[in-house]
XYZ file of C-alpha atoms in Angstrom:
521
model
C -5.826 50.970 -51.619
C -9.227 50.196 -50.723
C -10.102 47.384 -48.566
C -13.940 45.904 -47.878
C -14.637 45.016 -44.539
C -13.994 41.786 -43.354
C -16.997 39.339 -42.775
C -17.723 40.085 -39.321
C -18.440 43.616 -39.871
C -20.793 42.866 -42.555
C -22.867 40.427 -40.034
C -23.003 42.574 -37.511
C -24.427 45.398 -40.213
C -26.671 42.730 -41.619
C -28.166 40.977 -38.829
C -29.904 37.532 -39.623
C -31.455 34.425 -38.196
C -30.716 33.944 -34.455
C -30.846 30.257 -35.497
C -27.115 30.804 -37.048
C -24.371 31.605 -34.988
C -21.354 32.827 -36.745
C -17.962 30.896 -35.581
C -14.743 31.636 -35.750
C -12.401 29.049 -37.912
C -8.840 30.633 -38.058
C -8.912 34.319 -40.381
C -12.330 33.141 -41.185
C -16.140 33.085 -40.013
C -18.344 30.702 -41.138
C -22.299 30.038 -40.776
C -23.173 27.367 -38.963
C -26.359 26.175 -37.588
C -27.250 26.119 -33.842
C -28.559 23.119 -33.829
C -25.716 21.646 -35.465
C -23.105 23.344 -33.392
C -24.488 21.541 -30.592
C -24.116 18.540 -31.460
C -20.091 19.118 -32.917
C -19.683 19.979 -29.367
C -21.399 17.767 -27.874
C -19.259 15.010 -29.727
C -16.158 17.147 -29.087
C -16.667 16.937 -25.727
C -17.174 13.314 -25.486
C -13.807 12.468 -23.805
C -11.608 9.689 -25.526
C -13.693 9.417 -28.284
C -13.450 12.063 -29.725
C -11.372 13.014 -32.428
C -7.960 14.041 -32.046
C -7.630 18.123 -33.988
C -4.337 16.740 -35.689
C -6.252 14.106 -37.746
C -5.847 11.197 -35.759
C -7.640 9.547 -32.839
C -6.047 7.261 -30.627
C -5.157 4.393 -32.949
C -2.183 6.987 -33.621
C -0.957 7.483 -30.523
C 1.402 4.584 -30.587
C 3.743 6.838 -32.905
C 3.357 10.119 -31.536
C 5.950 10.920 -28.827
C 4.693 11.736 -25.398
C 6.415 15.564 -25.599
C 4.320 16.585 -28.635
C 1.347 18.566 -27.951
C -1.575 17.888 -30.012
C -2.279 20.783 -32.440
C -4.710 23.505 -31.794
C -8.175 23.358 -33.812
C -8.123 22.835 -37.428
C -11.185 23.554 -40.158
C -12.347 19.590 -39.313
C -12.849 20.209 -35.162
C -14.163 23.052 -33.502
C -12.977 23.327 -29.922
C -15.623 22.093 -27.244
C -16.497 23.879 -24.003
C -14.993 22.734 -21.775
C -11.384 23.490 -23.454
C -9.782 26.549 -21.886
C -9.403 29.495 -23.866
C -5.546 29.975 -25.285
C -3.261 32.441 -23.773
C -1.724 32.625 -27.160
C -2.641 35.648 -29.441
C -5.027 34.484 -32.591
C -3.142 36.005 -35.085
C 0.323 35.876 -35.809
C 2.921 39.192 -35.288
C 3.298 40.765 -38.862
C 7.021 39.084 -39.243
C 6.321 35.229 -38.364
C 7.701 34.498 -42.165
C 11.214 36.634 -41.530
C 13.010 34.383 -38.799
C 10.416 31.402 -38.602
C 11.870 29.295 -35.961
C 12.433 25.710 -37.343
C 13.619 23.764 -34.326
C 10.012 24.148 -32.929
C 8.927 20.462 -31.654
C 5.110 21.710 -30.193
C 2.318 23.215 -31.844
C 2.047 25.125 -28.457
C 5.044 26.839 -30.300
C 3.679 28.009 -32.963
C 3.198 32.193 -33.639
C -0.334 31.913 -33.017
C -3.247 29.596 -31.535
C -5.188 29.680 -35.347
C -1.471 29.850 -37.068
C -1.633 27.456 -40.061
C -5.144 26.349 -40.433
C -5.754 28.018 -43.370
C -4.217 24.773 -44.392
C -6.237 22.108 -43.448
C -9.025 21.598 -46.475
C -12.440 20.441 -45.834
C -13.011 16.859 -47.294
C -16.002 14.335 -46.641
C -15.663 12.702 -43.316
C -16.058 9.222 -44.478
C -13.790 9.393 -46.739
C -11.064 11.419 -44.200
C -11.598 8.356 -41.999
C -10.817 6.039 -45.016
C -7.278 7.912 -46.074
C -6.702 7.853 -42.283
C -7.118 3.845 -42.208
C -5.086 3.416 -44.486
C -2.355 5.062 -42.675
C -2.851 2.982 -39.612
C -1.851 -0.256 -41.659
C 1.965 0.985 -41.197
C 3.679 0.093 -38.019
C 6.206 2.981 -38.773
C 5.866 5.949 -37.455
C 4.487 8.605 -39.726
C 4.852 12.060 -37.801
C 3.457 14.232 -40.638
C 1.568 12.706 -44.106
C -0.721 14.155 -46.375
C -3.258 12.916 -49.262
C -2.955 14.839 -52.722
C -4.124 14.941 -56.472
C -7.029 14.430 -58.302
C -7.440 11.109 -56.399
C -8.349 13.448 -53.694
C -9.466 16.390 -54.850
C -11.456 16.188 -58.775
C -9.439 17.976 -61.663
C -11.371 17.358 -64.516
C -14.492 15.825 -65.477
C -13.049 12.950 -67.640
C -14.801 9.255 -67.057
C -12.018 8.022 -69.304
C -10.934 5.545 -66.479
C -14.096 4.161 -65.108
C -14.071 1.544 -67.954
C -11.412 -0.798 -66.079
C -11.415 -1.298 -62.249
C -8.153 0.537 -60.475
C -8.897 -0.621 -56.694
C -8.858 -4.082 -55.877
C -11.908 -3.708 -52.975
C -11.999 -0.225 -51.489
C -14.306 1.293 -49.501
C -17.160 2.495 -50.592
C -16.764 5.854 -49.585
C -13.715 5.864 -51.814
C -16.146 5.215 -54.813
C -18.339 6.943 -54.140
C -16.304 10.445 -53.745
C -13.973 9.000 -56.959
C -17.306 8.614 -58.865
C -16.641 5.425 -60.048
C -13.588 7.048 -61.918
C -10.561 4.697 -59.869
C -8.103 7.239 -59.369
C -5.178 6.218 -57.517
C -4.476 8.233 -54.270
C -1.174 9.850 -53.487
C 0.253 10.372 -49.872
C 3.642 11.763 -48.602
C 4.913 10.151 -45.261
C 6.849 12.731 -43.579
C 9.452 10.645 -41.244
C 12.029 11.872 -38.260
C 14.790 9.072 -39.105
C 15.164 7.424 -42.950
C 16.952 4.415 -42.362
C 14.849 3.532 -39.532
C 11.403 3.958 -40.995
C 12.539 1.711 -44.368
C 13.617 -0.904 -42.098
C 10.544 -1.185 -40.527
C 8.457 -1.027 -43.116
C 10.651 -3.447 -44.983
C 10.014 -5.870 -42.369
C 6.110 -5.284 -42.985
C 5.736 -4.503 -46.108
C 8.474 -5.722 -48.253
C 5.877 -6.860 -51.187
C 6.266 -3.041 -51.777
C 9.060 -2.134 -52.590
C 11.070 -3.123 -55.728
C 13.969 -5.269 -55.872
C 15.972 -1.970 -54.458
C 14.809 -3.286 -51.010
C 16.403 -6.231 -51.348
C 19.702 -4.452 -50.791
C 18.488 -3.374 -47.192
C 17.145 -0.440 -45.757
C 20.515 1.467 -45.565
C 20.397 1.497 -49.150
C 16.809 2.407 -49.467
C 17.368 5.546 -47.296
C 21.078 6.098 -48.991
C 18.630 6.692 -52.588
C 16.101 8.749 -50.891
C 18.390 11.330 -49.268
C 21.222 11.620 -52.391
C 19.059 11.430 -55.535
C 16.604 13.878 -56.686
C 14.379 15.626 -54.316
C 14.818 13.194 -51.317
C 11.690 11.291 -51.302
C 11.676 7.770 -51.916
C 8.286 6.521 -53.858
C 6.712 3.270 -53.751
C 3.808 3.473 -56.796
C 0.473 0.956 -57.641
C 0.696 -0.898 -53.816
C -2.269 -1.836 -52.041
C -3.557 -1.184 -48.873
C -6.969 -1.507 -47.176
C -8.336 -2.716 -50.901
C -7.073 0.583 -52.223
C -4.576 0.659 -55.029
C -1.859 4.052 -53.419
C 1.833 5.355 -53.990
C 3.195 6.714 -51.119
C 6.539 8.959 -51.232
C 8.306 8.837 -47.878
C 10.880 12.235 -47.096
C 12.441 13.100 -43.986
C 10.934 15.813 -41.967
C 14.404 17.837 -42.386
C 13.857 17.415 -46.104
C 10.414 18.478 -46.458
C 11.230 21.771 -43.882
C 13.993 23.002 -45.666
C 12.319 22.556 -49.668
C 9.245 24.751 -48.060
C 11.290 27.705 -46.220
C 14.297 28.156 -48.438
C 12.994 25.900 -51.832
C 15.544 24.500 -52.495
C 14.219 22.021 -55.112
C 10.488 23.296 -54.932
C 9.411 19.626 -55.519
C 7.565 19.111 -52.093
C 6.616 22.900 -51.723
C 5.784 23.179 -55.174
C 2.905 20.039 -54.245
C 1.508 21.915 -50.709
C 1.426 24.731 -52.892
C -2.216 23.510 -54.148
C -4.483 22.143 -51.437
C -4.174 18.868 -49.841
C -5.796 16.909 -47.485
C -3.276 17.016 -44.226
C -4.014 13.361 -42.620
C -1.044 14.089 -39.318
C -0.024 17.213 -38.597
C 3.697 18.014 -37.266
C 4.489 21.882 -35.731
C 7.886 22.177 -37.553
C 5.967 21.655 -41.534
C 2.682 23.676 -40.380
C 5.481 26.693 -39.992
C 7.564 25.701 -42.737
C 4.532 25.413 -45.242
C 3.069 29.001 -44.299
C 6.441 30.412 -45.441
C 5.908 28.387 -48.727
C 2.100 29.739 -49.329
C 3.520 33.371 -48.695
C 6.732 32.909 -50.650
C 3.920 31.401 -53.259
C 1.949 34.349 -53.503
C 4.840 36.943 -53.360
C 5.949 34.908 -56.331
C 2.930 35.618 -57.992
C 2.552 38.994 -57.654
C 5.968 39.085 -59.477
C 4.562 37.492 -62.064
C 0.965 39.415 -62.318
C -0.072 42.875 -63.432
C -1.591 45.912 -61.272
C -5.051 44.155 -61.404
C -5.952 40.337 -61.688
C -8.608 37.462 -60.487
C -8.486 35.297 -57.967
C -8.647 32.123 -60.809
C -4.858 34.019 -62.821
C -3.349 34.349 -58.734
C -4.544 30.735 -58.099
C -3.031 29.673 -61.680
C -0.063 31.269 -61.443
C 0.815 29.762 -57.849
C -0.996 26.166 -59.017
C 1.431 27.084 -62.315
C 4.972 26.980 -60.347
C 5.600 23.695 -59.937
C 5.235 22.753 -63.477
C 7.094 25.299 -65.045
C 10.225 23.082 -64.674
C 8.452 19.880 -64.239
C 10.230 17.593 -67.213
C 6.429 16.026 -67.849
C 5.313 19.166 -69.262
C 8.234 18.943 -71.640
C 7.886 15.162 -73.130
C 4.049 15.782 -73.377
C 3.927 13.471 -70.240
C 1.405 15.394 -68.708
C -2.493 17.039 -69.663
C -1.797 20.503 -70.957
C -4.673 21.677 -68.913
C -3.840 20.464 -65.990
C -3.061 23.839 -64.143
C -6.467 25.130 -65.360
C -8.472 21.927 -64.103
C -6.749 22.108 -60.705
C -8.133 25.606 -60.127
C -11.208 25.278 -61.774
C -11.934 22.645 -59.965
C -10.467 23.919 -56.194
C -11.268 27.294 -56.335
C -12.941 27.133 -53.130
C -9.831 25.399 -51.747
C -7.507 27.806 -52.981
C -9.390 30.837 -51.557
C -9.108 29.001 -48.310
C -5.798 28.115 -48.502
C -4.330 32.168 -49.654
C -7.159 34.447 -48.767
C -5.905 34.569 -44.862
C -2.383 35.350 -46.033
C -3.548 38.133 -48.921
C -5.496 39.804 -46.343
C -2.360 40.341 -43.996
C -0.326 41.327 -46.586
C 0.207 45.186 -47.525
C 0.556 45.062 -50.896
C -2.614 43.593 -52.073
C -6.425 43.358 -51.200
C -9.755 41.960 -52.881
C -11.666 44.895 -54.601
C -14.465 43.272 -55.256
C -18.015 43.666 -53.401
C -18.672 40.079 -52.860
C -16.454 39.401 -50.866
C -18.260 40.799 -48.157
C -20.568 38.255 -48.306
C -20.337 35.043 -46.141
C -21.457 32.867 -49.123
C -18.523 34.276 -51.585
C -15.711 31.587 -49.598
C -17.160 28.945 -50.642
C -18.817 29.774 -53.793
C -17.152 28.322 -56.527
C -18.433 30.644 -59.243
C -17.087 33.507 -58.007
C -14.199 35.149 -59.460
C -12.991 38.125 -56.956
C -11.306 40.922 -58.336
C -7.885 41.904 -56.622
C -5.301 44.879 -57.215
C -1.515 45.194 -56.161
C 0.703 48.347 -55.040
C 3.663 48.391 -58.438
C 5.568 50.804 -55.595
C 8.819 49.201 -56.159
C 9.767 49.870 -52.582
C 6.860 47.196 -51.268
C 7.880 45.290 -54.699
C 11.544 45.504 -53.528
C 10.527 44.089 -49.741
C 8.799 41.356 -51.686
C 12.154 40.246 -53.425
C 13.845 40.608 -50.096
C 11.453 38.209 -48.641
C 11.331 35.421 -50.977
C 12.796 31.710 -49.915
C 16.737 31.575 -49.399
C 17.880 29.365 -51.775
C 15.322 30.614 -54.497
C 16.305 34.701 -53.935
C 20.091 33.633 -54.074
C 19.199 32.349 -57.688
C 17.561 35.392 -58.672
C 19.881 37.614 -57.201
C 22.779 36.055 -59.772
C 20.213 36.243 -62.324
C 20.287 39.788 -62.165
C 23.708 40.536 -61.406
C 24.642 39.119 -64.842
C 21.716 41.079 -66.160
C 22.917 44.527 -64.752
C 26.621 43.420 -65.052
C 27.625 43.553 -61.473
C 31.065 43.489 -60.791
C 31.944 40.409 -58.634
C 33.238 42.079 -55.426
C 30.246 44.976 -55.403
C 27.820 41.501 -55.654
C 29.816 39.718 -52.499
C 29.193 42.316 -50.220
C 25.849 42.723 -51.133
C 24.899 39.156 -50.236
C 26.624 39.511 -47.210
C 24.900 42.155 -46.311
C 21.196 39.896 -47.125
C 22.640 36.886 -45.255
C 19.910 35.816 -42.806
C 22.426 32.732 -41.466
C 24.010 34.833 -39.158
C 22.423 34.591 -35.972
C 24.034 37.786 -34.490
C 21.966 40.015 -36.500
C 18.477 40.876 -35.784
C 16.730 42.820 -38.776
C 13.956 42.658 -40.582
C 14.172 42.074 -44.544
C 13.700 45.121 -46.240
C 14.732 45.480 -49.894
C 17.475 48.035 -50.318
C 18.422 49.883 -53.993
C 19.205 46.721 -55.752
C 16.039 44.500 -55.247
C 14.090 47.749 -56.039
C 15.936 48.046 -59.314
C 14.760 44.395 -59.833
C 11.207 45.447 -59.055
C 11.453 47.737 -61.170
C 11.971 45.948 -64.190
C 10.086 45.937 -66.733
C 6.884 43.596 -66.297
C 8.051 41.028 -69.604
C 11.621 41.089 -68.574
C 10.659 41.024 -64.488
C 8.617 37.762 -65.725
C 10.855 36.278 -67.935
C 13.944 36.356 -65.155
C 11.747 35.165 -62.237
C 10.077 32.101 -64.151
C 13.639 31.345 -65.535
C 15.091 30.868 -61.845
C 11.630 28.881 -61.012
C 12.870 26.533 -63.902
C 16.313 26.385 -63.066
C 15.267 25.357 -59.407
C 12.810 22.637 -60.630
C 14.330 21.065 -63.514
C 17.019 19.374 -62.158
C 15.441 17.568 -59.290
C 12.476 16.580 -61.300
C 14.633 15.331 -63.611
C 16.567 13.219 -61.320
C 13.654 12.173 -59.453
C 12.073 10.750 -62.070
C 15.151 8.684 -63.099
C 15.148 7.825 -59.731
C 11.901 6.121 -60.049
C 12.990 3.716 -63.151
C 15.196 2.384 -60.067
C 13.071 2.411 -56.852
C 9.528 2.089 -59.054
C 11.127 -1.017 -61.344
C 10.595 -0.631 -65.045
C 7.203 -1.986 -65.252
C 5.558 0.402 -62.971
C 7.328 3.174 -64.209
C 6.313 1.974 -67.780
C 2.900 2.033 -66.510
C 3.085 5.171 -65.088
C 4.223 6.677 -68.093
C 1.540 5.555 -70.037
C -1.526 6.936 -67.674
C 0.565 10.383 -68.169
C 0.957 9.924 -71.946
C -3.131 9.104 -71.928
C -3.602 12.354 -70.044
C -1.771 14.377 -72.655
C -4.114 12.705 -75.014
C -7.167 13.109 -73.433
C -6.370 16.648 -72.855
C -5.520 17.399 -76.478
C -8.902 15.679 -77.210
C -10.836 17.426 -75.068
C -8.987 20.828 -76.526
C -9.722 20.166 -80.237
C -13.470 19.395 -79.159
C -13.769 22.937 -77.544
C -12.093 24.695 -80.415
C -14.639 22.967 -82.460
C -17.414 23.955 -80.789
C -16.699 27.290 -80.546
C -15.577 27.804 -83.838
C -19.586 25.806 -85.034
C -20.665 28.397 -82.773
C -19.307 31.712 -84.385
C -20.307 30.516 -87.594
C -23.690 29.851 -86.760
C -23.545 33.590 -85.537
């Protein structure tokens, strides 16, 4: 299978402007200025000023235990001068994603010095610095929290909402990114101990919870960690003059949904780019197993030869597949299509590292030799996949715990397996049992699954996705009529309803169009 060179190579064939020095950001290279370098390093290497690579400074400190290491450089920070050069290797060995070591507690721990920053999107600086204030108004400790949805990042176009003001008095920054369209922003709190955290923030910030917090935060923590997904929302509060929800999930929680998904509720949202606020080491290795298991997933799902927009679809696509919204007309139809129309950047920073280590696939298209195609969001790359079912059959082998076990049953009612034959062959794919060192290779009977036929191969693996979503959507959302109170889950229900609308609008209007269009022809 052919594969283009990567962008170094085509640099060094194509020399231009001594002015621009090419620098290294993870898998990447990126152009970058001289002038401007300078001065990134010159504030880099400003001492305790500067800004911390695991997006906080030293306002944070106060809940960051002593024994953590800060992480190495992300896309925001570029390492200064007079940092020593890592004994670590910059990439990762090939199988990182088959035992990934979850009891990790550094980022000096990590496979690689550049492991994971494929993860860490690009935003506008002012308006990092805003999400990052507004963490800094909770006295408990967040170790790992991340901003999300089209409050963040734009999904559509719609100026439906600027008509009524959402924030109370943010920062202008925040309306000026927003474009005036009040979107409220969405952050997860990852947290090392549940009961503790709620009865902090209790103490500080009872006005937001619902009457549920009146019953203590040994309660609060009991509803979080039994029902639905284990995270524990608090919707419409405000902080810093900016109208937020903010789920909170222990760290154990969040690590186990993105290696083994489990529920797929939390991997299914770092699936699509976010903007990671604090870092933690343990969730930087647990999500690069998700965005592999993601595009594995995909491949499943996709034929010989695609485009980057039906990968980025299909992987944007998982989480809703399941998702009860989607069901009730809760939800805009297009809302899969918006996220990567509008991300597509994003997304090719997020997966390209991880498709270019992969076997299976490659791009086979021309432009991606050029430095400009990364962040060009008109371009559309071509990319092709090896049907071998061998490499198909390692794929199945490889894909999270709790989701292959579901597949694996899928299929043994599908090829009528008798029980006993089916007992030893899970034993035999057990990766619990810490006396045996292999790696995961598919044997005969995940290359008979691969070997499906493409419809049936697709129908099977999107009803396990389902099957693994449903439930704990289901029962989050119920959850929420409880920790939300009926009013604000009334009122969330209503902005989703309007969606629906909106996007059902917005659908008629282009069918209209295009059917004026072809009669005009």
């Amino acid at each position: 299978m052919q594969r283009f060179a990567p962008l170094s190579h085509y640099l060094a064939l194509h020399p231009i402007n001594q002015s621009l020095l090419l620098v290294r950001v993870g898998w990447q290279y990126r152009i970058q200025s001289a002038v401007h370098r300078r001065q990134r390093l010159a504030s880099t290497s400003s001492g305790s000023n500067s800004e911390r690579s695991d997006g906080s400074n030293s306002s944070d400190r106060s809940t960051t235990p002593s024994n953590v290491s800060s992480p190495p450089s992300t896309r925001d920070s570029y390492p200064g001068p007079s940092q020593k050069p890592s004994t670590r290797p910059s990439s990762p060995p090939l199988d990182w994603d088959e035992n990934p070591d979850l009891t990790i507690s550094a980022f000096s721990e990590l496979p690689s010095s550049n492991f994971g920053v494929n993860q860490h999107m690009l935003i506008n600086n002012e308006f990092k610095e805003a999400l990052r204030q507004i963490l800094w108004q909770f006295r408990a400790p967040i170790r790992y929290a991340f901003a999300y949805g089209s409050g963040v990042f734009p999904q559509t176009g719609s100026s439906s909402s600027a008509s009524s003001p959402l924030h109370p008095n943010p920062s202008p920054v925040i309306s000026t990114v927003q474009k005036g369209k009040n979107k409220m922003i969405d952050f997860i709190f990852g947290v090392s101990y549940t009961q503790h955290w709620h009865s902090l923030n209790l103490q500080q910030h009872r006005d937001h919870y619902s009457a549920v917090g009146s019953l203590g935060s040994s309660f609060v923590s009991r509803i979080q960690d039994k029902w639905g997904a284990g995270v524990y929302f608090n919707p419409y509060v405000t902080v810093n003059g900016t109208l937020i929800k903010y789920g909170v999930v222990n760290l154990d929680t969040i690590c186990r949904d993105l290696s083994e998904w489990d529920t797929l509720y939390l991997a299914g949202r770092l699936q699509k780019p976010v903007k990671i606020l604090r870092d933690d080491p343990r969730v930087r290795l647990a999500n690069q197993v998700n965005l592999i298991s993601a595009v594995r997933t995909a491949l499943l799902l996709l034929p010989p030869s695609f485009t980057e927009q039906d990968l980025y679809a299909t992987i944007a696509g998982i989480s809703y597949l399941g998702d009860p919204r989607m069901s009730i007309s809760a939800e805009n139809p297009d809302k899969v299509i918006n996220i990567v129309r509008h991300q597509l950047p994003n997304f090719r920073h997020l997966y390209a590292p991880l498709i270019e280590n992969l076997p299976n696939v490659s791009f086979q298209d021309p432009r991606c030799n050029s430095p400009q195609w990364i962040d060009d969001p008109t371009a559309n790359a071509v990319l092709a996949q090896d049907m071998d079912p061998v490499k198909r059959g390692n794929m199945v082998r490889r894909l999270p715990k709790s989701f292959r076990e579901k597949l694996y049953f899928q299929y043994q009612s599908k090829f009528q397996i008798p029980q006993l034959e089916f007992d030893r062959m899970l034993e035999n794919s057990n990766d619990a049992d810490p006396t045996r060192v292999r790696r995961k290779q598919g044997g005969e009977f995940e290359q008979r699954v691969a070997r499906d036929e493409h419809k049936a191969l697709n129908k099977e693996v999107k009803a396990v996705i389902k099957r693994t979503i449903t439930w704990p959507s289901a029962s989050q959302s119920v959850k929420g009529l409880v920790t939300s109170g009926v009013g604000n889950s009334w009122r969330y229900l209503k902005e989703k309803f309007e969606k629906n609308r909106e996007g059902n609008s917005k659908k008629g209007k282009d069918s209209e169009k295009i059917d004026d269009r072809h009669q005009k022809e």
